[in-house]
mmCIF file of C-alpha atoms in Angstrom:
data_model
loop_
_atom_site.group_PDB
_atom_site.id
_atom_site.type_symbol
_atom_site.label_atom_id
_atom_site.label_comp_id
_atom_site.label_asym_id
_atom_site.label_seq_id
_atom_site.Cartn_x
_atom_site.Cartn_y
_atom_site.Cartn_z
ATOM 1 C CA UNK H 11 92.286 12.996 -19.870
ATOM 2 C CA UNK H 12 94.949 12.057 -22.424
ATOM 3 C CA UNK H 13 98.385 13.587 -22.354
ATOM 4 C CA UNK H 14 98.867 15.250 -25.710
ATOM 5 C CA UNK H 15 95.302 15.217 -26.728
ATOM 6 C CA UNK H 16 92.181 17.213 -26.097
ATOM 7 C CA UNK H 17 88.933 15.958 -27.449
ATOM 8 C CA UNK H 18 86.370 18.086 -29.146
ATOM 9 C CA UNK H 19 83.573 16.293 -30.988
ATOM 10 C CA UNK H 20 82.313 17.119 -34.524
ATOM 11 C CA UNK H 21 80.113 14.239 -35.426
ATOM 12 C CA UNK H 22 76.735 15.302 -36.458
ATOM 13 C CA UNK H 23 74.300 17.959 -37.427
ATOM 14 C CA UNK H 24 70.578 17.516 -37.030
ATOM 15 C CA UNK H 25 68.862 19.707 -39.591
ATOM 16 C CA UNK H 26 65.186 20.517 -39.232
ATOM 17 C CA UNK H 27 63.682 21.849 -42.457
ATOM 18 C CA UNK H 28 61.703 25.006 -42.887
ATOM 19 C CA UNK H 29 58.162 24.469 -44.112
ATOM 20 C CA UNK H 30 58.233 23.620 -47.812
ATOM 21 C CA UNK H 31 54.652 23.048 -48.890
ATOM 22 C CA UNK H 32 53.219 19.966 -47.228
ATOM 23 C CA UNK H 33 56.061 17.556 -48.025
ATOM 24 C CA UNK H 34 59.213 18.788 -46.300
ATOM 25 C CA UNK H 35 62.390 16.796 -46.600
ATOM 26 C CA UNK H 36 65.084 16.547 -43.989
ATOM 27 C CA UNK H 37 68.340 14.779 -43.437
ATOM 28 C CA UNK H 38 71.011 14.073 -40.900
ATOM 29 C CA UNK H 39 74.434 15.197 -41.908
ATOM 30 C CA UNK H 40 77.481 13.583 -40.377
ATOM 31 C CA UNK H 41 80.867 15.174 -40.839
ATOM 32 C CA UNK H 42 84.329 14.746 -39.399
ATOM 33 C CA UNK H 43 87.215 17.132 -39.686
ATOM 34 C CA UNK H 44 89.582 14.221 -39.162
ATOM 35 C CA UNK H 45 88.313 12.267 -42.153
ATOM 36 C CA UNK H 46 86.190 12.715 -45.239
ATOM 37 C CA UNK H 47 82.649 13.982 -44.724
ATOM 38 C CA UNK H 48 79.684 11.744 -45.251
ATOM 39 C CA UNK H 49 75.998 12.475 -45.557
ATOM 40 C CA UNK H 50 73.232 10.075 -44.700
ATOM 41 C CA UNK H 51 69.916 11.097 -46.241
ATOM 42 C CA UNK H 52 66.469 10.012 -45.203
ATOM 43 C CA UNK H 53 62.950 10.939 -46.176
ATOM 44 C CA UNK H 54 61.849 13.485 -43.598
ATOM 45 C CA UNK H 55 58.437 11.804 -43.357
ATOM 46 C CA UNK H 56 60.165 8.797 -41.807
ATOM 47 C CA UNK H 57 62.188 10.870 -39.340
ATOM 48 C CA UNK H 58 59.757 13.586 -38.296
ATOM 49 C CA UNK H 59 58.946 13.829 -34.597
ATOM 50 C CA UNK H 60 55.818 11.791 -33.981
ATOM 51 C CA UNK H 61 54.872 13.532 -30.749
ATOM 52 C CA UNK H 62 52.267 16.062 -31.819
ATOM 53 C CA UNK H 63 53.074 18.319 -28.882
ATOM 54 C CA UNK H 64 56.587 18.933 -30.143
ATOM 55 C CA UNK H 65 57.339 21.585 -32.739
ATOM 56 C CA UNK H 66 61.102 21.448 -33.327
ATOM 57 C CA UNK H 67 62.776 24.723 -34.029
ATOM 58 C CA UNK H 68 65.093 24.948 -37.055
ATOM 59 C CA UNK H 69 68.286 24.359 -35.122
ATOM 60 C CA UNK H 70 71.429 22.419 -35.786
ATOM 61 C CA UNK H 71 73.683 20.578 -33.382
ATOM 62 C CA UNK H 72 77.327 20.401 -34.295
ATOM 63 C CA UNK H 73 79.762 18.519 -32.137
ATOM 64 C CA UNK H 74 83.259 18.258 -33.437
ATOM 65 C CA UNK H 75 85.069 14.980 -33.419
ATOM 66 C CA UNK H 76 88.801 15.431 -33.534
ATOM 67 C CA UNK H 77 91.834 15.166 -31.359
ATOM 68 C CA UNK H 78 94.106 18.188 -31.280
ATOM 69 C CA UNK H 79 97.454 18.583 -29.629
ATOM 70 C CA UNK H 80 97.295 20.411 -26.325
ATOM 71 C CA UNK H 81 100.165 22.290 -24.664
ATOM 72 C CA UNK H 82 102.814 19.849 -23.489
ATOM 73 C CA UNK H 83 103.532 22.031 -20.471
ATOM 74 C CA UNK H 84 100.177 21.059 -19.006
ATOM 75 C CA UNK H 85 101.264 17.492 -18.335
ATOM 76 C CA UNK H 86 104.120 15.702 -16.675
ATOM 77 C CA UNK H 87 106.437 13.864 -19.055
ATOM 78 C CA UNK H 88 105.761 10.386 -17.703
ATOM 79 C CA UNK H 89 102.013 10.960 -17.701
ATOM 80 C CA UNK H 90 102.232 12.014 -21.321
ATOM 81 C CA UNK H 91 104.077 8.826 -22.244
ATOM 82 C CA UNK H 92 101.581 6.696 -20.318
ATOM 83 C CA UNK H 93 98.670 8.434 -22.021
ATOM 84 C CA UNK H 94 100.217 7.997 -25.446
ATOM 85 C CA UNK H 95 100.629 4.300 -24.691
ATOM 86 C CA UNK H 96 96.958 4.082 -23.692
ATOM 87 C CA UNK H 97 95.910 5.875 -26.871
ATOM 88 C CA UNK H 98 97.847 3.368 -28.984
ATOM 89 C CA UNK H 99 96.298 0.453 -27.096
ATOM 90 C CA UNK H 100 92.827 1.928 -27.610
ATOM 91 C CA UNK H 101 93.381 2.351 -31.337
ATOM 92 C CA UNK H 102 94.768 -1.172 -31.733
ATOM 93 C CA UNK H 103 91.908 -2.718 -29.790
ATOM 94 C CA UNK H 104 89.391 -0.733 -31.859
ATOM 95 C CA UNK H 105 90.919 -2.106 -35.062
ATOM 96 C CA UNK H 106 90.481 -5.633 -33.704
ATOM 97 C CA UNK H 107 86.856 -5.071 -32.661
ATOM 98 C CA UNK H 108 85.593 -3.194 -35.738
ATOM 99 C CA UNK H 109 85.177 -6.316 -37.943
ATOM 100 C CA UNK H 110 83.266 -8.091 -35.164
ATOM 101 C CA UNK H 111 80.894 -5.157 -34.686
ATOM 102 C CA UNK H 112 79.816 -5.312 -38.321
ATOM 103 C CA UNK H 113 78.469 -1.757 -38.128
ATOM 104 C CA UNK H 114 76.335 -2.298 -35.051
ATOM 105 C CA UNK H 115 75.780 0.684 -32.778
ATOM 106 C CA UNK H 116 77.084 0.914 -29.224
ATOM 107 C CA UNK H 117 74.776 2.265 -26.514
ATOM 108 C CA UNK H 118 76.394 3.381 -23.258
ATOM 109 C CA UNK H 119 74.157 3.161 -20.186
ATOM 110 C CA UNK H 120 74.861 4.050 -16.597
ATOM 111 C CA UNK H 121 74.170 6.495 -13.795
ATOM 112 C CA UNK H 122 74.530 10.227 -14.186
ATOM 113 C CA UNK H 123 78.173 11.249 -13.989
ATOM 114 C CA UNK H 124 79.466 7.824 -15.025
ATOM 115 C CA UNK H 125 81.350 9.270 -17.989
ATOM 116 C CA UNK H 126 79.139 8.034 -20.831
ATOM 117 C CA UNK H 127 79.688 11.138 -22.954
ATOM 118 C CA UNK H 128 83.443 11.330 -22.433
ATOM 119 C CA UNK H 129 84.016 7.621 -23.024
ATOM 120 C CA UNK H 130 81.530 7.629 -25.886
ATOM 121 C CA UNK H 131 83.454 10.321 -27.733
ATOM 122 C CA UNK H 132 86.670 8.364 -27.374
ATOM 123 C CA UNK H 133 85.072 5.158 -28.612
ATOM 124 C CA UNK H 134 83.538 6.902 -31.612
ATOM 125 C CA UNK H 135 86.887 8.424 -32.566
ATOM 126 C CA UNK H 136 88.757 5.126 -32.204
ATOM 127 C CA UNK H 137 86.144 3.165 -34.161
ATOM 128 C CA UNK H 138 85.487 5.785 -36.818
ATOM 129 C CA UNK H 139 81.850 5.919 -35.672
ATOM 130 C CA UNK H 140 79.630 8.972 -35.229
ATOM 131 C CA UNK H 141 78.648 10.062 -31.735
ATOM 132 C CA UNK H 142 75.282 11.115 -30.306
ATOM 133 C CA UNK H 143 74.225 12.203 -26.847
ATOM 134 C CA UNK H 144 70.537 11.323 -26.502
ATOM 135 C CA UNK H 145 69.934 14.079 -23.924
ATOM 136 C CA UNK H 146 71.257 16.700 -26.348
ATOM 137 C CA UNK H 147 68.997 15.424 -29.105
ATOM 138 C CA UNK H 148 65.950 15.628 -26.817
ATOM 139 C CA UNK H 149 66.904 19.195 -25.896
ATOM 140 C CA UNK H 150 67.143 20.076 -29.553
ATOM 141 C CA UNK H 151 63.878 18.392 -30.492
ATOM 142 C CA UNK H 152 61.948 20.208 -27.762
ATOM 143 C CA UNK H 153 63.713 23.523 -28.225
ATOM 144 C CA UNK H 154 64.861 23.655 -24.595
ATOM 145 C CA UNK H 155 68.378 24.472 -23.464
ATOM 146 C CA UNK H 156 68.805 21.660 -20.933
ATOM 147 C CA UNK H 157 67.220 18.530 -19.517
ATOM 148 C CA UNK H 158 66.659 20.451 -16.276
ATOM 149 C CA UNK H 159 64.582 22.991 -18.204
ATOM 150 C CA UNK H 160 62.515 20.237 -19.815
ATOM 151 C CA UNK H 161 61.772 18.753 -16.399
ATOM 152 C CA UNK H 162 60.872 22.187 -15.054
ATOM 153 C CA UNK H 163 58.734 23.435 -17.960
ATOM 154 C CA UNK H 164 57.061 20.136 -18.837
ATOM 155 C CA UNK H 165 57.629 16.980 -16.789
ATOM 156 C CA UNK H 166 59.878 13.966 -16.456
ATOM 157 C CA UNK H 167 57.289 11.907 -18.336
ATOM 158 C CA UNK H 168 57.404 14.361 -21.247
ATOM 159 C CA UNK H 169 61.183 14.040 -21.336
ATOM 160 C CA UNK H 170 61.028 10.224 -21.234
ATOM 161 C CA UNK H 171 58.547 10.135 -24.126
ATOM 162 C CA UNK H 172 60.891 12.181 -26.282
ATOM 163 C CA UNK H 173 63.913 10.210 -25.125
ATOM 164 C CA UNK H 174 62.238 7.030 -26.379
ATOM 165 C CA UNK H 175 61.498 8.684 -29.723
ATOM 166 C CA UNK H 176 65.140 9.718 -30.095
ATOM 167 C CA UNK H 177 66.325 6.178 -29.342
ATOM 168 C CA UNK H 178 63.830 4.780 -31.836
ATOM 169 C CA UNK H 179 65.286 6.903 -34.608
ATOM 170 C CA UNK H 180 68.871 6.165 -33.661
ATOM 171 C CA UNK H 181 68.106 2.435 -33.673
ATOM 172 C CA UNK H 182 67.455 2.696 -37.425
ATOM 173 C CA UNK H 183 71.046 3.716 -38.048
ATOM 174 C CA UNK H 184 74.464 2.061 -37.972
ATOM 175 C CA UNK H 185 78.001 2.872 -36.827
ATOM 176 C CA UNK H 186 76.999 5.100 -33.937
ATOM 177 C CA UNK H 187 78.136 5.406 -30.344
ATOM 178 C CA UNK H 188 75.230 6.705 -28.249
ATOM 179 C CA UNK H 189 75.513 8.103 -24.733
ATOM 180 C CA UNK H 190 72.089 7.579 -23.170
ATOM 181 C CA UNK H 191 70.529 9.404 -20.256
ATOM 182 C CA UNK H 192 70.849 7.825 -16.839
ATOM 183 C CA UNK H 193 67.164 6.897 -16.710
ATOM 184 C CA UNK H 194 66.819 5.561 -20.259
ATOM 185 C CA UNK H 195 66.982 2.010 -18.909
ATOM 186 C CA UNK H 196 63.739 2.252 -16.951
ATOM 187 C CA UNK H 197 61.499 1.885 -20.014
ATOM 188 C CA UNK H 198 61.375 -1.575 -21.624
ATOM 189 C CA UNK H 199 60.673 0.014 -25.026
ATOM 190 C CA UNK H 200 64.077 1.691 -24.894
ATOM 191 C CA UNK H 201 65.746 -1.698 -24.501
ATOM 192 C CA UNK H 202 63.918 -2.864 -27.599
ATOM 193 C CA UNK H 203 65.548 -0.045 -29.554
ATOM 194 C CA UNK H 204 68.976 -0.432 -27.981
ATOM 195 C CA UNK H 205 69.003 -4.188 -28.636
ATOM 196 C CA UNK H 206 69.542 -3.330 -32.301
ATOM 197 C CA UNK H 207 73.091 -2.640 -31.159
ATOM 198 C CA UNK H 208 75.275 -3.533 -28.187
ATOM 199 C CA UNK H 209 74.645 -2.078 -24.738
ATOM 200 C CA UNK H 210 77.530 -1.299 -22.393
ATOM 201 C CA UNK H 211 76.998 -0.488 -18.721
ATOM 202 C CA UNK H 212 79.569 1.851 -17.180
ATOM 203 C CA UNK H 213 79.451 0.708 -13.561
ATOM 204 C CA UNK H 214 80.995 3.339 -11.274
ATOM 205 C CA UNK H 215 80.921 3.226 -7.435
ATOM 206 C CA UNK H 216 78.337 5.625 -6.028
ATOM 207 C CA UNK H 217 80.869 7.444 -3.841
ATOM 208 C CA UNK H 218 82.983 8.258 -6.892
ATOM 209 C CA UNK H 219 79.899 9.430 -8.790
ATOM 210 C CA UNK H 220 78.881 11.676 -5.907
ATOM 211 C CA UNK H 221 82.359 13.230 -5.793
ATOM 212 C CA UNK H 222 82.289 13.907 -9.534
ATOM 213 C CA UNK H 223 78.837 15.483 -9.423
ATOM 214 C CA UNK H 224 79.600 17.553 -6.327
ATOM 215 C CA UNK H 225 82.722 18.909 -8.010
ATOM 216 C CA UNK H 226 80.753 20.387 -10.918
ATOM 217 C CA UNK H 227 77.523 21.189 -9.057
ATOM 218 C CA UNK H 228 74.027 19.714 -9.144
ATOM 219 C CA UNK H 229 72.134 22.489 -10.949
ATOM 220 C CA UNK H 230 72.215 20.604 -14.255
ATOM 221 C CA UNK H 231 70.922 17.405 -12.616
ATOM 222 C CA UNK H 232 67.126 17.725 -12.362
ATOM 223 C CA UNK H 233 66.736 14.652 -10.147
ATOM 224 C CA UNK H 234 69.181 16.126 -7.620
ATOM 225 C CA UNK H 235 68.061 19.726 -7.759
ATOM 226 C CA UNK H 236 65.495 19.584 -4.945
ATOM 227 C CA UNK H 237 67.609 17.605 -2.491
ATOM 228 C CA UNK H 238 68.851 19.420 0.624
ATOM 229 C CA UNK H 239 72.313 19.427 2.167
ATOM 230 C CA UNK H 240 75.803 19.834 0.766
ATOM 231 C CA UNK H 241 76.448 18.802 -2.820
ATOM 232 C CA UNK H 242 78.225 15.539 -2.013
ATOM 233 C CA UNK H 243 75.714 14.356 0.600
ATOM 234 C CA UNK H 244 72.610 15.060 -1.462
ATOM 235 C CA UNK H 245 74.233 13.553 -4.555
ATOM 236 C CA UNK H 246 75.153 10.374 -2.687
ATOM 237 C CA UNK H 247 71.724 10.013 -1.086
ATOM 238 C CA UNK H 248 69.854 10.483 -4.342
ATOM 239 C CA UNK H 249 72.246 8.262 -6.284
ATOM 240 C CA UNK H 250 71.715 5.508 -3.725
ATOM 241 C CA UNK H 251 67.954 5.643 -4.265
ATOM 242 C CA UNK H 252 68.329 5.730 -8.042
ATOM 243 C CA UNK H 253 70.731 2.805 -7.893
ATOM 244 C CA UNK H 254 68.135 0.722 -6.051
ATOM 245 C CA UNK H 255 65.523 1.608 -8.670
ATOM 246 C CA UNK H 256 67.725 1.106 -11.739
ATOM 247 C CA UNK H 257 70.335 -1.438 -10.669
ATOM 248 C CA UNK H 258 68.558 -4.450 -12.150
ATOM 249 C CA UNK H 259 67.823 -2.524 -15.340
ATOM 250 C CA UNK H 260 71.481 -1.634 -15.862
ATOM 251 C CA UNK H 261 72.360 -5.299 -15.350
ATOM 252 C CA UNK H 262 70.385 -6.101 -18.517
ATOM 253 C CA UNK H 263 73.182 -4.573 -20.593
ATOM 254 C CA UNK H 264 75.097 -6.908 -22.896
ATOM 255 C CA UNK H 265 78.390 -5.979 -21.252
ATOM 256 C CA UNK H 266 79.535 -4.384 -18.011
ATOM 257 C CA UNK H 267 82.559 -2.155 -17.513
ATOM 258 C CA UNK H 268 83.332 -2.136 -13.790
ATOM 259 C CA UNK H 269 85.639 0.622 -12.620
ATOM 260 C CA UNK H 270 86.385 -1.395 -9.498
ATOM 261 C CA UNK H 271 87.667 -4.222 -11.696
ATOM 262 C CA UNK H 272 89.736 -1.834 -13.812
ATOM 263 C CA UNK H 273 91.171 -0.257 -10.662
ATOM 264 C CA UNK H 274 92.226 -3.674 -9.336
ATOM 265 C CA UNK H 275 93.719 -4.631 -12.691
ATOM 266 C CA UNK H 276 95.752 -1.416 -12.897
ATOM 267 C CA UNK H 277 96.539 -1.436 -9.162
ATOM 268 C CA UNK H 278 95.001 1.959 -8.515
ATOM 269 C CA UNK H 279 93.970 2.904 -4.998
ATOM 270 C CA UNK H 280 91.069 5.047 -6.204
ATOM 271 C CA UNK H 281 88.800 4.552 -9.217
ATOM 272 C CA UNK H 282 89.120 8.289 -9.855
ATOM 273 C CA UNK H 283 92.702 7.616 -10.965
ATOM 274 C CA UNK H 284 91.426 5.662 -13.968
ATOM 275 C CA UNK H 285 91.639 7.612 -17.217
ATOM 276 C CA UNK H 286 88.722 7.751 -19.666
ATOM 277 C CA UNK H 287 91.003 6.064 -22.191
ATOM 278 C CA UNK H 288 91.473 3.076 -19.895
ATOM 279 C CA UNK H 289 87.692 2.842 -19.499
ATOM 280 C CA UNK H 290 87.233 2.972 -23.277
ATOM 281 C CA UNK H 291 89.807 0.191 -23.705
ATOM 282 C CA UNK H 292 87.987 -1.981 -21.175
ATOM 283 C CA UNK H 293 84.683 -1.294 -22.934
ATOM 284 C CA UNK H 294 86.127 -2.608 -26.204
ATOM 285 C CA UNK H 295 87.558 -5.655 -24.426
ATOM 286 C CA UNK H 296 84.141 -6.444 -22.937
ATOM 287 C CA UNK H 297 82.417 -5.898 -26.289
ATOM 288 C CA UNK H 298 84.920 -8.236 -27.941
ATOM 289 C CA UNK H 299 84.316 -10.867 -25.263
ATOM 290 C CA UNK H 300 80.564 -10.562 -25.719
ATOM 291 C CA UNK H 301 80.815 -10.976 -29.486
ATOM 292 C CA UNK H 302 83.315 -13.829 -29.263
ATOM 293 C CA UNK H 303 80.905 -15.700 -27.006
ATOM 294 C CA UNK H 304 78.357 -15.660 -29.831
ATOM 295 C CA UNK H 305 76.630 -12.664 -28.330
ATOM 296 C CA UNK H 306 74.000 -11.333 -30.657
ATOM 297 C CA UNK H 307 72.331 -7.959 -30.320
ATOM 298 C CA UNK H 308 68.643 -8.774 -30.583
ATOM 299 C CA UNK H 309 65.572 -6.599 -30.773
ATOM 300 C CA UNK H 310 63.931 -8.051 -27.692
ATOM 301 C CA UNK H 311 63.012 -6.461 -24.411
ATOM 302 C CA UNK H 312 64.970 -7.456 -21.276
#
């Protein structure tokens, strides 16, 4: 990651109200320790979970959104300088893109392990947007601790239904960066919601994805959990199948950030050498190109 920075996100708190008669109220509170707090209020009747089988527990999700200095000894001097340069480029590019966005949300799509959460946090910080991870919001809404648990205790279909409901609610808002689940693209209704903003596909080679996933383990990946073999092999095999199923859906995104293209541009031998900051910069460049070509985020299905 960056040389003098370590990211920890504090963007939002979902607050589910206790029962107050028959007309509870609820609100989403956004706060940032790097800038003044702001609260967006909504009538809870408009935001309550429509799925009758869900009974959200009174929980709150707080993800901090700030960049703090990390020990300089952890990085080489030249890497620190390079990272600082990248951070300045990212901030400058964000300042150029913000007026063009006009408050529209950014939805990051892509395969599991493609870096949607990491890049999403960086984009939200640079743009002054709030950040949401749709998987985390589904976990919170269902009261489960992980997507893997939801798959195990309920079903993939149950998860997808709640994922769509989360995206519906987020589509009503502005100035958000949303990291979506890898399979969010398979439902046309989700594209209808995401078209309220701008969709960005993080396109990472499958071999690189398999290496990333194998490095951290597959236990948290429900679609990989039942595969046999070593972590890398089963990750690569399953990712290949998922890529065939979802490839055309990902291509419906408004913009595409190809790590192979970034690697060639930066003259890297391996896409794994690309920093998340460089990916975030490329995402803003592609968004700017899309908007400059009269791209309009519409509420239509792909």
